[in-house]
Short mmCIF file of C-alpha atoms in Angstrom, two decimals:
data_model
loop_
_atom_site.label_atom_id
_atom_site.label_comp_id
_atom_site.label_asym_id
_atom_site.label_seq_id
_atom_site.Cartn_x
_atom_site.Cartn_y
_atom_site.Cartn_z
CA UNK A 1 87.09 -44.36 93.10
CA UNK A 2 85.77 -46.90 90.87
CA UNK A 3 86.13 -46.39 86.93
CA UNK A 4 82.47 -45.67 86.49
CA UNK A 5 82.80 -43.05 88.42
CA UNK A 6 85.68 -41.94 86.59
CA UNK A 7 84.02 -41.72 83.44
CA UNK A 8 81.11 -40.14 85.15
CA UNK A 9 83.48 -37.45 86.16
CA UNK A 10 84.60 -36.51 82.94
CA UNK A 11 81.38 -36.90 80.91
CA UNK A 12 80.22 -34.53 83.64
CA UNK A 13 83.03 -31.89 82.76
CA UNK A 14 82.58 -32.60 78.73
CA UNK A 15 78.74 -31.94 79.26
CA UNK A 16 80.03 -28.94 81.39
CA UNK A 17 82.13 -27.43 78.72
CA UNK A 18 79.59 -28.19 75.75
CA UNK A 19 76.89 -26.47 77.39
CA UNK A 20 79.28 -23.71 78.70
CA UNK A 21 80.55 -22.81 75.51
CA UNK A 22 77.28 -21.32 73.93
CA UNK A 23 76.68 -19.09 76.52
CA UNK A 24 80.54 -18.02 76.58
CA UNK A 25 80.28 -17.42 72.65
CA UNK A 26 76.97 -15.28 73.03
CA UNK A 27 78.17 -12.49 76.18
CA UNK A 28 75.50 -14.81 78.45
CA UNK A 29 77.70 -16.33 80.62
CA UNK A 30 77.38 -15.28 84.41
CA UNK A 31 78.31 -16.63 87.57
CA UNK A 32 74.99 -17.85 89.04
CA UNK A 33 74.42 -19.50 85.02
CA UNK A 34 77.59 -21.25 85.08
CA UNK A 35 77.17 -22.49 88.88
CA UNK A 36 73.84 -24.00 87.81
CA UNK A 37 75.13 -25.25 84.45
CA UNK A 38 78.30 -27.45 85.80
CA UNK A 39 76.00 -28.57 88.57
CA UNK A 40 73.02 -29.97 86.03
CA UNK A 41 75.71 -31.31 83.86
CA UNK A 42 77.61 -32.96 86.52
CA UNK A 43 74.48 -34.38 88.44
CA UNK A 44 73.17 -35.75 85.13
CA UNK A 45 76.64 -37.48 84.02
CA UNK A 46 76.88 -38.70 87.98
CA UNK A 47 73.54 -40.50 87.80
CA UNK A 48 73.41 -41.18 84.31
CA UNK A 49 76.45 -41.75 82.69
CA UNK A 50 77.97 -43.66 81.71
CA UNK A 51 74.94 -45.96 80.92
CA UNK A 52 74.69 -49.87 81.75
CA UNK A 53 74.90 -52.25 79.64
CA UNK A 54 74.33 -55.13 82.27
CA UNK A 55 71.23 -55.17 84.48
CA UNK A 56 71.82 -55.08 87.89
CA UNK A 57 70.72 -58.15 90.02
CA UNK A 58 67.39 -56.18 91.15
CA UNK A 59 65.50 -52.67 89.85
CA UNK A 60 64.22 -51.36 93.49
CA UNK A 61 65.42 -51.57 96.54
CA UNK A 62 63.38 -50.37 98.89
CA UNK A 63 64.66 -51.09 102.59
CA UNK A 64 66.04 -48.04 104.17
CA UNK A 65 69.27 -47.82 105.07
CA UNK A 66 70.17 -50.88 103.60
CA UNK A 67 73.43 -49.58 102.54
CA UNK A 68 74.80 -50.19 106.25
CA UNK A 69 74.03 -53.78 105.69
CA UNK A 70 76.18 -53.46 102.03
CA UNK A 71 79.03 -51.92 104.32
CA UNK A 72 79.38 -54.99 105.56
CA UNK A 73 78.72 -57.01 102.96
CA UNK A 74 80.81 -55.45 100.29
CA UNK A 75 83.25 -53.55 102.37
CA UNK A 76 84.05 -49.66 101.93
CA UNK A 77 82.31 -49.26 98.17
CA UNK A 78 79.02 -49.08 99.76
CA UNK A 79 79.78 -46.52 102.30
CA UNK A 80 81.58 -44.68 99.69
CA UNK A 81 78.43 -44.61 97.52
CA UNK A 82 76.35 -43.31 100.32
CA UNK A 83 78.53 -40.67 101.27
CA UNK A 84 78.94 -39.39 97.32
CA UNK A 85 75.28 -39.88 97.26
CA UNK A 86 75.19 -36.97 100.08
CA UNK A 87 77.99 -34.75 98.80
CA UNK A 88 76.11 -34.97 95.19
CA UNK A 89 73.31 -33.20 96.42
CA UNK A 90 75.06 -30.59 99.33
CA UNK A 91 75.64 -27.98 96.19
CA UNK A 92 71.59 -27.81 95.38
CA UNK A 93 70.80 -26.67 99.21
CA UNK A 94 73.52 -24.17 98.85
CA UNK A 95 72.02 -22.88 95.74
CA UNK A 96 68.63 -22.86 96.90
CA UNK A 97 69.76 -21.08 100.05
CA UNK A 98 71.73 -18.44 98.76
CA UNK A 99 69.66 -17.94 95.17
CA UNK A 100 66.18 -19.74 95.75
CA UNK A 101 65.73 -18.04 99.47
CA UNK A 102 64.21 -21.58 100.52
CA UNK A 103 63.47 -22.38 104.21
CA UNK A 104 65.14 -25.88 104.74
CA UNK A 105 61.92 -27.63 104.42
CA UNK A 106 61.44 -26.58 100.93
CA UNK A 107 65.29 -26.69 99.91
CA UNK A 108 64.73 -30.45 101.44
CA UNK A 109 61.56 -31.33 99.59
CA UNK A 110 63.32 -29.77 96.49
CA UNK A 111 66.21 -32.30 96.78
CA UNK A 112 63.70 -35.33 97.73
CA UNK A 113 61.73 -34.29 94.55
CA UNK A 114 65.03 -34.20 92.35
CA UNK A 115 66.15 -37.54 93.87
CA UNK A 116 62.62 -39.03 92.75
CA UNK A 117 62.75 -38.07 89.57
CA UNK A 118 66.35 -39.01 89.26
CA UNK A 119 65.39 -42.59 90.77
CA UNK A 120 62.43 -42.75 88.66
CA UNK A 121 64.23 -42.42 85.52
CA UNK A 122 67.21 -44.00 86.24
CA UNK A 123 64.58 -47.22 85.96
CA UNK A 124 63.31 -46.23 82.68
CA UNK A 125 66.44 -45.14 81.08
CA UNK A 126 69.70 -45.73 81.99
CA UNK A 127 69.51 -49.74 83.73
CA UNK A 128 69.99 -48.71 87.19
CA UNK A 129 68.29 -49.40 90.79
CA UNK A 130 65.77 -47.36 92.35
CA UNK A 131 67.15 -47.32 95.55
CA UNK A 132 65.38 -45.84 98.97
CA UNK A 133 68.93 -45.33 100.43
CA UNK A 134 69.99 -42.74 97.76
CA UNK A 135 66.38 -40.74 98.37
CA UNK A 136 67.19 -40.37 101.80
CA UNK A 137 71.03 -39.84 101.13
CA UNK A 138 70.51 -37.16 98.66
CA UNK A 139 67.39 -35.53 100.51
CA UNK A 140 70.43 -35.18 103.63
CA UNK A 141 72.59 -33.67 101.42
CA UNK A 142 70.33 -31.21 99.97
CA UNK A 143 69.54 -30.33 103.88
CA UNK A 144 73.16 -30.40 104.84
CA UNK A 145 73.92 -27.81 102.08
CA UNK A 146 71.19 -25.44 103.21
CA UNK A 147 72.20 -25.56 106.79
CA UNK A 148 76.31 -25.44 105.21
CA UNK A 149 75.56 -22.26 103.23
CA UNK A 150 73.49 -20.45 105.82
CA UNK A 151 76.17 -21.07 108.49
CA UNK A 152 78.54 -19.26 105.11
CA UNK A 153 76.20 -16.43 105.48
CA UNK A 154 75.98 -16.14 109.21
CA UNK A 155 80.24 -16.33 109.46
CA UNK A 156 80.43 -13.44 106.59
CA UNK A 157 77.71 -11.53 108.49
CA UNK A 158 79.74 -11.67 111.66
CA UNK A 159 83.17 -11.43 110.12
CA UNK A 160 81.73 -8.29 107.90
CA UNK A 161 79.87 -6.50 111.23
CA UNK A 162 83.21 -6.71 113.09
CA UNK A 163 85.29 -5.48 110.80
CA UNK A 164 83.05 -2.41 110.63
CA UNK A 165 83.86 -0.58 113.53
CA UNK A 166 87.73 -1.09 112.75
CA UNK A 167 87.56 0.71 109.61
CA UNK A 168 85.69 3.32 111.28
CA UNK A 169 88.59 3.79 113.74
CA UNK A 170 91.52 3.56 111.16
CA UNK A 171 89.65 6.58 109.54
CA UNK A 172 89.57 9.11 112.80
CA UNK A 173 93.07 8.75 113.47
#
């Protein structure tokens, strides 16, 4: 893990506890509020934070899947930023499966929309690339966390319905 991402990391958990604390202090804190609040504050600090100082060679890159040719290029640091890229985005199609009651397709145009606007403003704002590779990266992860947390709810629905008639035995004997 590089230092940047380091640093990402724990802006990430300071934004986490700042914006935590209020609704702690106030009786508003719940599960579902905290869930969403680490996430925002960890997604900003990942993409955001901490902020450039140097320009990178280009502002867009827009050949897909280019990061296979950066594998080779630049060795394991590009496929590590592809695969964060993915894992970044796996806890917003869990959320929007188990809270939003999305259908992949929306949980995955969801994720595409987030990555556009995150890509959008990283240009603006924070002296990064708009890359094609991270759409498509964090669009997969946002589908791969749908599909994750339904196969969640399908295991606890089976585990749940055949535990049922167990209990129901223990109790005539």
């Amino acid at each position: 893990m590089t230092n940047a991402q380091l640093a990402s990391i724990q802006w990430g958990v300071f934004l986490s506890v700042v914006f935590l604390l209020p609704q702690l202090l106030f009786r508003q804190l719940t599960f579902r509020g905290a869930t969403i609040t680490v996430y925002a504050s960890m997604l900003f600090a990942a993409t955001f934070l901490p902020v450039q100082t140097v320009a990178p060679r280009q502002s867009v890159q827009l050949v897909p899947f280019q990061w296979i040719a950066d594998t080779f290029r630049d060795g394991q640091i590009a496929f590590d930023q592809m695969t964060l890229n993915v894992l970044l985005f796996v806890p917003l199609g869990a959320m929007l499966m188990f809270w939003g009651g999305r259908t992949i397709g929306q949980a995955a145009l969801i994720g595409y929309g987030v990555s556009l606007l995150i890509e959008g403003s990283q240009l603006l704002w924070a002296n990064r690339i708009f890359d094609v590779d991270d759409l498509i990266t964090n669009t997969t992860g946002t589908a791969l966390g749908w599909l994750g947390a339904l196969a969640a709810v399908k295991v606890h629905a089976r585990v749940t319905a055949a535990a049922v008639p167990q209990r129901e035995l223990a109790g005539v004997r």
